[in-house]
Coordinates of C-alpha atoms and ligand atoms in Angstrom, one line a residue:
M331 CA 0.0 0.0 0.0
E332 CA 2.8 2.5 0.9
N333 CA 4.4 1.6 -2.5
L334 CA 1.1 2.5 -4.2
I335 CA 0.7 5.8 -2.3
E336 CA 4.2 6.7 -3.2
A337 CA 3.6 5.9 -6.9
I338 CA 0.4 8.1 -6.8
R339 CA 2.4 11.0 -5.2
R340 CA 5.1 10.8 -7.8
R341 CA 2.4 10.4 -10.6
E342 CA 4.0 7.1 -11.6
A343 CA 0.9 5.0 -11.0
R344 CA -0.7 4.3 -14.4
I345 CA -4.5 4.8 -14.3
V346 CA -7.2 2.9 -16.3
V347 CA -10.6 4.4 -16.6
V348 CA -13.3 2.0 -17.7
G349 CA -16.3 3.8 -19.3
L350 CA -15.6 7.1 -21.1
G351 CA -19.0 8.7 -20.8
Y352 CA -20.2 11.8 -19.0
I353 CA -18.2 10.7 -15.9
G354 CA -15.3 8.7 -17.1
L355 CA -14.1 11.0 -19.9
P356 CA -13.7 14.2 -17.8
V357 CA -12.2 12.2 -14.9
A358 CA -9.7 10.6 -17.3
C359 CA -8.8 14.0 -18.7
M360 CA -8.3 15.5 -15.2
F361 CA -5.9 12.7 -14.1
A362 CA -4.0 13.0 -17.4
K363 CA -3.8 16.8 -16.8
A364 CA -2.6 16.1 -13.3
G365 CA 0.4 14.3 -14.7
F366 CA -0.7 10.6 -14.8
Q367 CA -0.5 8.3 -17.8
V368 CA -4.1 7.3 -18.4
A369 CA -5.7 4.6 -20.5
G370 CA -9.5 4.8 -21.2
I371 CA -11.6 1.8 -22.1
R372 CA -15.1 1.9 -23.7
R373 CA -17.0 -0.5 -25.9
D374 CA -17.7 1.7 -28.8
S375 CA -14.8 1.8 -31.3
G376 CA -16.2 4.7 -33.3
K377 CA -16.2 7.0 -30.3
I378 CA -12.7 5.7 -29.3
A379 CA -11.3 6.9 -32.7
Q380 CA -13.0 10.3 -32.1
I381 CA -11.5 10.6 -28.6
N382 CA -8.1 9.5 -29.8
Q383 CA -8.2 12.4 -32.3
G384 CA -8.9 14.8 -29.4
I385 CA -12.5 15.4 -30.5
C386 CA -14.9 15.5 -27.6
P387 CA -17.9 13.2 -28.1
I388 CA -20.0 15.2 -25.5
E389 CA -22.0 17.9 -27.2
G390 CA -23.7 20.9 -25.4
K391 CA -22.0 23.5 -23.3
E392 CA -19.3 21.6 -21.4
P393 CA -16.8 24.4 -20.3
R394 CA -13.1 23.6 -20.8
L395 CA -13.7 19.9 -21.6
P396 CA -13.1 19.9 -25.4
E397 CA -9.9 21.9 -24.9
L398 CA -8.6 19.7 -22.1
L399 CA -9.3 16.5 -24.1
A400 CA -7.5 17.9 -27.1
E401 CA -4.5 18.9 -24.8
V402 CA -4.1 15.6 -23.0
I403 CA -4.4 13.6 -26.3
R404 CA -1.8 15.9 -27.9
Q405 CA 0.5 15.4 -25.0
G406 CA 0.0 11.6 -25.3
R407 CA -1.2 11.4 -21.6
L408 CA -4.6 9.8 -22.5
K409 CA -5.3 7.0 -24.9
A410 CA -8.6 5.3 -25.4
T411 CA -9.0 1.6 -26.4
T412 CA -11.5 -1.3 -26.2
D413 CA -8.8 -3.7 -25.0
Y414 CA -8.8 -4.6 -21.3
K415 CA -5.2 -5.8 -21.5
V416 CA -4.2 -2.2 -20.7
C417 CA -5.3 -3.0 -17.1
R418 CA -2.2 -5.2 -16.7
K419 CA 0.0 -2.1 -16.5
A420 CA -2.3 -0.2 -14.2
R421 CA -1.9 0.5 -10.5
V422 CA -5.3 2.2 -10.3
A423 CA -8.5 1.2 -12.1
L424 CA -11.5 3.4 -12.0
I425 CA -14.9 2.1 -13.2
A426 CA -17.5 4.7 -14.4
V427 CA -20.0 2.6 -16.5
E428 CA -23.7 3.1 -16.5
T429 CA -25.8 1.5 -13.8
P430 CA -29.4 1.8 -14.9
V431 CA -32.5 0.1 -13.4
D432 CA -34.8 -2.3 -15.3
K433 CA -37.8 -0.4 -16.7
T434 CA -40.3 -2.8 -15.2
T435 CA -38.9 -4.4 -12.1
K436 CA -36.8 -1.3 -11.1
K437 CA -34.0 -3.7 -10.1
P438 CA -30.4 -2.7 -10.9
G439 CA -29.2 -3.5 -14.4
Y440 CA -25.6 -4.3 -13.7
E441 CA -24.8 -5.8 -17.1
A442 CA -22.2 -3.1 -17.9
L443 CA -20.7 -3.2 -14.4
R444 CA -20.5 -7.1 -14.4
A445 CA -18.9 -7.1 -17.9
T446 CA -16.4 -4.5 -16.8
L447 CA -15.5 -6.4 -13.6
Q448 CA -14.9 -9.5 -15.6
G449 CA -12.7 -7.7 -18.1
L450 CA -10.8 -6.0 -15.4
G451 CA -10.6 -9.0 -13.2
Q452 CA -9.1 -11.2 -15.9
N453 CA -6.3 -8.6 -16.2
L454 CA -6.0 -7.4 -12.6
Q455 CA -2.5 -7.3 -11.2
A456 CA -1.6 -7.6 -7.5
G457 CA -1.3 -4.3 -5.7
T458 CA -4.0 -2.5 -7.9
L459 CA -6.4 0.0 -6.4
V460 CA -9.9 -0.6 -8.0
I461 CA -12.3 2.3 -7.5
I462 CA -16.0 2.2 -8.5
E463 CA -17.2 5.6 -9.4
S464 CA -20.5 4.4 -10.8
T465 CA -23.5 4.9 -8.5
I466 CA -24.5 1.5 -7.0
A467 CA -27.1 0.1 -4.6
P468 CA -26.1 -0.3 -1.0
R469 CA -24.1 -3.5 -0.5
T470 CA -23.2 -3.8 -4.2
M471 CA -19.4 -3.6 -3.4
E472 CA -19.7 -6.5 -1.0
T473 CA -22.2 -8.7 -3.0
V474 CA -21.3 -7.9 -6.6
V475 CA -18.0 -6.1 -7.1
K476 CA -15.8 -8.1 -4.7
P477 CA -16.9 -11.6 -5.6
I478 CA -16.7 -11.0 -9.4
L479 CA -13.2 -9.4 -9.1
E480 CA -11.9 -12.1 -6.7
E481 CA -13.2 -14.9 -8.9
A482 CA -12.0 -13.5 -12.2
S483 CA -8.6 -12.5 -10.9
G484 CA -7.9 -15.3 -8.3
L485 CA -6.7 -12.5 -6.0
K486 CA -8.1 -11.5 -2.6
V487 CA -9.3 -8.1 -1.6
N488 CA -7.3 -6.3 1.2
E489 CA -4.6 -8.9 0.7
D490 CA -3.7 -8.7 -3.0
F491 CA -5.7 -5.7 -4.2
Y492 CA -7.7 -2.9 -2.8
L493 CA -11.3 -1.8 -3.4
S494 CA -12.9 1.6 -3.0
N495 CA -16.2 3.2 -3.8
C496 CA -15.9 6.9 -4.7
P497 CA -19.2 8.0 -6.2
E498 CA -19.3 11.1 -8.5
R499 CA -21.3 14.3 -7.7
V500 CA -21.1 16.0 -11.1
M501 CA -23.8 17.3 -13.3
P502 CA -23.7 17.6 -17.1
G503 CA -23.0 21.2 -18.1
R504 CA -20.4 21.6 -15.2
L505 CA -18.5 18.4 -15.4
L506 CA -14.9 19.7 -14.8
A507 CA -15.9 22.4 -12.4
N508 CA -17.9 19.9 -10.3
I509 CA -15.0 17.3 -10.3
E510 CA -12.6 20.0 -9.1
N511 CA -14.9 21.7 -6.5
C512 CA -17.4 19.2 -5.1
S513 CA -16.4 17.3 -2.0
R514 CA -16.3 13.5 -2.3
V515 CA -17.1 10.6 -0.1
V516 CA -14.3 8.0 -0.4
G517 CA -15.3 4.6 0.8
G518 CA -12.8 1.8 1.3
M519 CA -12.9 -1.9 2.0
S520 CA -10.4 -1.0 4.7
P521 CA -9.4 2.4 6.3
E522 CA -6.0 2.2 4.5
T523 CA -7.7 1.8 1.1
A524 CA -9.9 4.8 1.7
Q525 CA -6.8 6.7 2.7
A526 CA -5.0 5.6 -0.5
A527 CA -8.0 6.7 -2.6
V528 CA -8.0 10.1 -0.8
E529 CA -4.4 10.5 -1.9
L530 CA -5.4 9.8 -5.4
Y531 CA -8.3 12.2 -5.6
R532 CA -6.3 14.9 -3.9
C533 CA -4.5 15.2 -7.2
I534 CA -7.6 16.5 -8.9
V535 CA -10.1 17.6 -6.2
K536 CA -9.8 20.8 -4.3
A537 CA -12.7 20.2 -1.9
D538 CA -13.1 17.9 1.1
L539 CA -12.4 14.2 0.6
D540 CA -14.2 12.3 3.3
P541 CA -12.9 8.7 4.0
T542 CA -15.5 6.2 5.1
D543 CA -16.5 2.6 4.5
C544 CA -18.0 1.4 1.2
L545 CA -21.6 0.8 2.5
T546 CA -21.7 4.4 3.8
A547 CA -20.4 5.7 0.5
E548 CA -23.0 3.7 -1.5
L549 CA -25.7 5.1 0.8
V550 CA -24.6 8.7 0.8
K551 CA -24.7 8.8 -3.1
T552 CA -28.0 7.2 -3.5
V553 CA -29.5 9.1 -0.6
E554 CA -28.4 12.5 -1.9
N555 CA -30.0 11.8 -5.3
T556 CA -33.2 10.4 -3.7
Y557 CA -33.3 13.5 -1.5
R558 CA -33.4 15.6 -4.7
D559 CA -36.1 13.4 -6.3
V560 CA -38.3 13.6 -3.2
Q561 CA -37.9 17.4 -3.0
I562 CA -38.8 17.8 -6.7
A563 CA -41.8 15.6 -6.2
F564 CA -42.9 17.8 -3.3
A565 CA -42.5 20.9 -5.5
N566 CA -44.5 19.2 -8.2
E567 CA -47.2 18.3 -5.7
V568 CA -47.4 21.9 -4.6
A569 CA -47.6 22.9 -8.3
F570 CA -50.7 20.7 -8.7
L571 CA -52.2 22.2 -5.5
C572 CA -51.6 25.8 -6.8
E573 CA -53.2 24.9 -10.1
S574 CA -56.2 23.6 -8.1
V575 CA -56.7 26.7 -6.0
G576 CA -55.7 29.2 -8.8
A577 CA -52.3 30.4 -7.4
D578 CA -48.9 30.8 -8.9
V579 CA -46.5 28.2 -7.5
W580 CA -43.5 30.3 -8.6
E581 CA -44.5 33.2 -6.4
V582 CA -45.4 30.8 -3.5
R583 CA -42.0 29.0 -3.9
Q584 CA -40.0 32.3 -3.9
L585 CA -41.8 33.4 -0.7
V586 CA -41.5 30.0 1.0
N587 CA -37.8 30.1 0.5
K588 CA -37.5 33.4 2.4
S589 CA -38.4 31.4 5.5
P590 CA -35.2 30.2 7.2
Q591 CA -33.9 26.7 6.3
R592 CA -36.5 26.2 3.5
D593 CA -35.3 25.0 0.1
M594 CA -38.4 24.3 -2.0
H595 CA -37.1 22.9 -5.3
L596 CA -38.4 23.7 -8.8
P597 CA -41.5 22.1 -10.1
G598 CA -41.2 21.1 -13.8
P599 CA -42.2 18.9 -16.7
G600 CA -40.6 15.8 -15.2
V601 CA -37.3 14.4 -14.0
G602 CA -34.7 13.1 -16.5
G603 CA -31.1 12.2 -16.8
H604 CA -29.2 9.0 -16.1
C605 CA -29.2 9.4 -12.3
I606 CA -32.2 11.0 -10.5
P607 CA -34.9 8.8 -12.0
K608 CA -33.1 5.6 -11.1
D609 CA -31.0 6.2 -8.0
P610 CA -34.0 6.1 -5.6
W611 CA -34.7 2.6 -6.9
L612 CA -31.0 1.7 -6.3
L613 CA -31.3 3.0 -2.7
I614 CA -34.2 0.8 -1.8
H615 CA -33.0 -2.2 -3.6
G616 CA -31.9 -5.2 -1.5
T617 CA -33.3 -4.1 1.8
G618 CA -34.5 -6.6 4.3
D619 CA -38.2 -7.7 4.8
D620 CA -38.3 -5.3 7.8
F621 CA -38.2 -2.3 5.6
K622 CA -40.8 -1.1 3.2
A623 CA -40.2 2.2 1.3
R624 CA -43.3 4.4 1.1
L625 CA -42.3 8.0 0.4
I626 CA -39.6 7.2 -2.2
P627 CA -41.8 5.2 -4.7
T628 CA -44.6 7.8 -4.3
A629 CA -42.1 10.6 -5.2
R630 CA -41.0 8.6 -8.2
A631 CA -44.7 8.2 -9.3
I632 CA -45.4 11.9 -8.9
N633 CA -42.3 12.9 -11.0
D634 CA -43.1 10.3 -13.6
S635 CA -46.6 11.7 -14.0
M636 CA -45.3 15.2 -14.9
P637 CA -44.9 14.7 -18.7
L638 CA -48.5 13.5 -18.8
H639 CA -49.5 16.6 -16.8
M640 CA -47.8 18.7 -19.5
V641 CA -50.1 17.0 -22.0
E642 CA -53.1 18.1 -19.9
L643 CA -51.8 21.7 -19.8
V644 CA -51.5 21.6 -23.6
E645 CA -55.0 20.2 -23.9
G646 CA -56.3 22.9 -21.5
A647 CA -54.6 25.7 -23.4
L648 CA -55.7 24.6 -26.8
R649 CA -59.3 24.2 -25.5
E650 CA -59.3 27.9 -24.7
V651 CA -58.8 28.6 -28.4
G652 CA -61.3 26.0 -29.4
K653 CA -58.8 23.5 -30.6
K654 CA -58.1 19.8 -29.8
V655 CA -54.8 18.2 -29.5
Q656 CA -55.8 15.8 -32.3
G657 CA -54.7 17.5 -35.5
A658 CA -52.9 20.3 -33.7
R659 CA -49.3 21.2 -34.8
I660 CA -47.2 21.4 -31.6
A661 CA -43.6 22.6 -31.5
V662 CA -41.6 21.2 -28.5
L663 CA -38.5 23.1 -27.4
G664 CA -36.0 20.9 -25.8
Y665 CA -35.2 17.2 -26.2
A666 CA -32.4 17.1 -23.6
Y667 CA -33.6 16.7 -20.0
K668 CA -31.3 19.5 -18.8
E669 CA -30.6 23.0 -20.0
N670 CA -27.7 23.6 -22.4
T671 CA -26.7 19.9 -22.5
D672 CA -27.1 17.1 -25.1
D673 CA -28.1 14.6 -22.5
T674 CA -31.4 13.0 -23.6
R675 CA -31.4 10.0 -21.2
N676 CA -34.8 9.5 -19.6
S677 CA -35.8 12.9 -20.9
P678 CA -39.5 13.8 -20.0
T679 CA -39.8 15.0 -23.6
I680 CA -39.9 11.4 -24.7
P681 CA -43.1 10.3 -22.9
F682 CA -44.6 13.7 -23.5
V683 CA -44.2 13.5 -27.3
T684 CA -45.3 9.9 -27.3
R685 CA -48.6 10.8 -25.6
L686 CA -49.2 13.8 -27.8
E687 CA -48.7 11.6 -30.9
E688 CA -51.1 9.0 -29.5
L689 CA -53.7 11.7 -29.2
G690 CA -53.2 12.6 -32.8
A691 CA -51.0 15.7 -32.6
E692 CA -48.4 16.6 -35.2
V693 CA -45.3 17.1 -33.2
A694 CA -42.0 18.8 -34.2
V695 CA -39.2 18.7 -31.6
H696 CA -36.3 21.2 -31.6
D697 CA -33.0 21.0 -29.6
P698 CA -29.9 22.9 -30.5
Y699 CA -27.7 20.3 -28.9
V700 CA -29.2 17.1 -30.1
K701 CA -28.4 15.7 -33.5
G702 CA -31.5 15.2 -35.6
Y703 CA -33.4 17.9 -33.8
N704 CA -31.1 20.9 -34.3
D705 CA -32.8 22.4 -37.4
E706 CA -33.3 26.1 -37.4
L707 CA -35.7 27.0 -34.6
E708 CA -37.8 29.3 -36.7
K709 CA -38.4 26.5 -39.2
V710 CA -39.6 24.2 -36.5
V711 CA -42.0 26.6 -34.8
T712 CA -43.4 28.3 -37.9
G713 CA -47.1 27.4 -38.4
S714 CA -47.5 25.8 -35.0
D715 CA -50.7 26.0 -32.9
C716 CA -48.8 25.6 -29.6
V717 CA -45.2 26.0 -28.4
V718 CA -44.1 23.9 -25.4
V719 CA -40.9 24.6 -23.4
M720 CA -39.4 21.4 -22.0
A721 CA -35.8 22.4 -21.5
A722 CA -34.5 25.8 -20.4
H723 CA -31.7 26.1 -23.0
D724 CA -30.3 29.7 -23.3
Q725 CA -31.5 29.9 -26.9
Y726 CA -35.1 29.6 -25.7
R727 CA -34.6 32.1 -22.8
E728 CA -33.4 34.6 -25.3
L729 CA -36.4 34.2 -27.6
N730 CA -38.2 37.4 -28.4
L731 CA -41.9 36.6 -27.7
R732 CA -43.3 39.1 -30.2
D733 CA -41.2 37.6 -33.0
L734 CA -42.2 34.1 -31.9
K735 CA -45.9 35.0 -32.0
T736 CA -45.6 36.1 -35.6
Q737 CA -44.3 32.7 -36.5
L738 CA -47.2 30.8 -35.0
R739 CA -50.6 29.9 -36.4
I740 CA -52.1 30.2 -32.9
P741 CA -50.2 31.9 -30.1
V742 CA -50.4 29.3 -27.3
L743 CA -47.4 28.9 -25.0
V744 CA -47.0 26.1 -22.5
D745 CA -43.9 26.7 -20.3
G746 CA -42.7 23.7 -18.4
R747 CA -39.6 25.5 -17.1
N748 CA -41.0 28.9 -16.1
I749 CA -38.5 30.6 -18.4
F750 CA -41.1 33.2 -19.5
E751 CA -42.9 35.6 -17.2
K752 CA -46.6 34.9 -17.6
E753 CA -47.6 38.6 -17.7
K754 CA -45.0 39.4 -20.4
A755 CA -46.2 36.4 -22.4
Q756 CA -49.8 37.6 -22.1
V757 CA -48.9 41.2 -23.0
A758 CA -47.1 39.8 -26.1
G759 CA -50.5 38.2 -27.0
F760 CA -50.0 34.6 -25.9
I761 CA -52.4 32.2 -24.1
Y762 CA -49.9 31.1 -21.4
K763 CA -49.9 28.1 -19.2
G764 CA -47.1 27.0 -16.9
V765 CA -46.6 24.1 -14.5
G766 CA -48.3 25.3 -11.3
N767 CA -49.4 28.5 -13.0
V768 CA -52.5 28.0 -15.1
H769 CA -55.5 30.0 -14.1
F770 CA -58.0 28.0 -16.2
F771 CA -60.8 29.8 -14.5
Ligands
NAD2087 N1 -24.1 11.6 -15.7 C1 -24.1 12.1 -14.5 O1 -24.4 13.3 -14.4 C2 -23.7 11.3 -13.3 C3 -23.5 12.0 -12.1 C4 -23.0 11.3 -11.0 C5 -22.9 9.9 -11.1 N2 -23.2 9.2 -12.3 C6 -23.0 7.8 -12.3 O2 -21.8 7.5 -13.1 C7 -22.0 6.3 -13.8 C8 -21.7 6.5 -15.3 O3 -22.6 7.5 -15.8 P1 -22.4 8.2 -17.1 O4 -23.4 9.3 -17.2 O5 -21.0 8.5 -17.3 O6 -22.8 7.1 -18.2 P2 -22.5 7.0 -19.7 O7 -23.5 6.2 -20.3 O8 -22.3 8.4 -20.3 O9 -21.1 6.3 -19.8 C9 -20.9 5.0 -19.6 C10 -19.7 4.5 -20.4 O10 -19.4 3.2 -20.1 C11 -19.1 2.5 -21.3 N3 -19.3 1.0 -21.1 C12 -20.4 0.4 -20.8 N4 -20.2 -0.9 -20.7 C13 -18.8 -1.1 -20.9 C14 -18.0 -2.2 -20.9 N5 -18.5 -3.4 -20.7 N6 -16.7 -2.0 -21.1 C15 -16.2 -0.8 -21.4 N7 -17.0 0.3 -21.3 C16 -18.3 0.2 -21.1 C17 -20.0 3.1 -22.3 O11 -19.4 2.8 -23.6 C18 -19.9 4.6 -21.9 O12 -18.7 5.2 -22.5 C19 -23.4 5.8 -13.5 O13 -23.4 4.9 -12.5 C20 -24.1 7.1 -13.1 O14 -25.2 6.8 -12.2 C21 -23.5 9.9 -13.4

């Protein structure tokens, strides 16, 4: 272990990062920038060629990442491959593959994690520090990661190699800044392992690094995302309530948050992304018979219902101008789940559009960051009966409402992100509906 820590301090420990997506790619770049020799593994050889040319595969506004990738590739500090044999030279292996849940059963879908552990295990050298950065259900380190690695490698944890769980706290749109500035929980299968992982992350993280055991680290990550999901569900419930009594949830929220220690979250058209919709299911997976989650599945159900509520808002708004959804031309702004990113995973736009089309609407989707939807905005909205905001991209915030109105057949605006002030939209001549701000009567 001392030998490993010394190699980390001298930047001599070679690092492998398995999974070069939203998490793995920036992490690999940061370690390369910090002076380590880094190899990245991912399955998709097309993207690997792109990365090895220094071209960032992540679209959207991701400050400094394209430049940093180009720099570390040029310097020869990072190289991507599909071949797990590079693990044989590594002293540190980080795993950052996707960890979704099954759509129906909500159980963890660890196919990528298991495949990665097999690939790594077959090439694992004694003395390696293996760190799981992926978000995993409590006890996964003990029941999945450890047995697969031990069996595939023939090595024993804490004797021949070391295991750590250091979950990420980043968000697309601020990947590098979050890696540098967010504190991290660093779980280890032994206190010494946690300490070695702290030494490693100290090379790229400026904030607190909190050593603990693996179970606590698994819990902290899944709890913090579940906290967010439950808070958003509460905000959405208050939005429904405000619609029912004819109030404006945005004004209510602003005033509630003036009260000390209140942090009412934003209501919206639904919760998307790779993490928040599935991490609550990871948190409650594998608990004993003595525990039955009640609040967490209810919050998930509320948030999952929001895209369909957006459809109801569209129906209500069109009704005011004597139109039905069937046959209406609806322009949807935003396919990515989050503003100024290209991340469409679990985007609420997907069920929203599906439902509109089932009802017979003619739907056109625009997103400046998503290939296939990045046509000129004016072309997409022209002739529509209704414009719906699903993502708060800067381009939409900057829209001139008077110009927008002239492009539409009927000026109906349904704002799922509260990016337009209702009064201003009404002055510009729109029928305006927003989540928690409808005034149908
Ligand atoms: N995206 C986020 O904002 C975020 C934030 C915090 C934590 N996380 C967690 O980090 C993990 C990774 O998320 P992500 O957003 O980077 O996912 P991603 O889908 O963007 O990236 C996953 C990568 O793993 C690769 N991969 C999958 N199976 C592989 C295999 N068998 N061998 C080699 N490579 C393989 C894929 O090719 C892809 O490059 C997840 O557990 C997620 O919950 C994500």
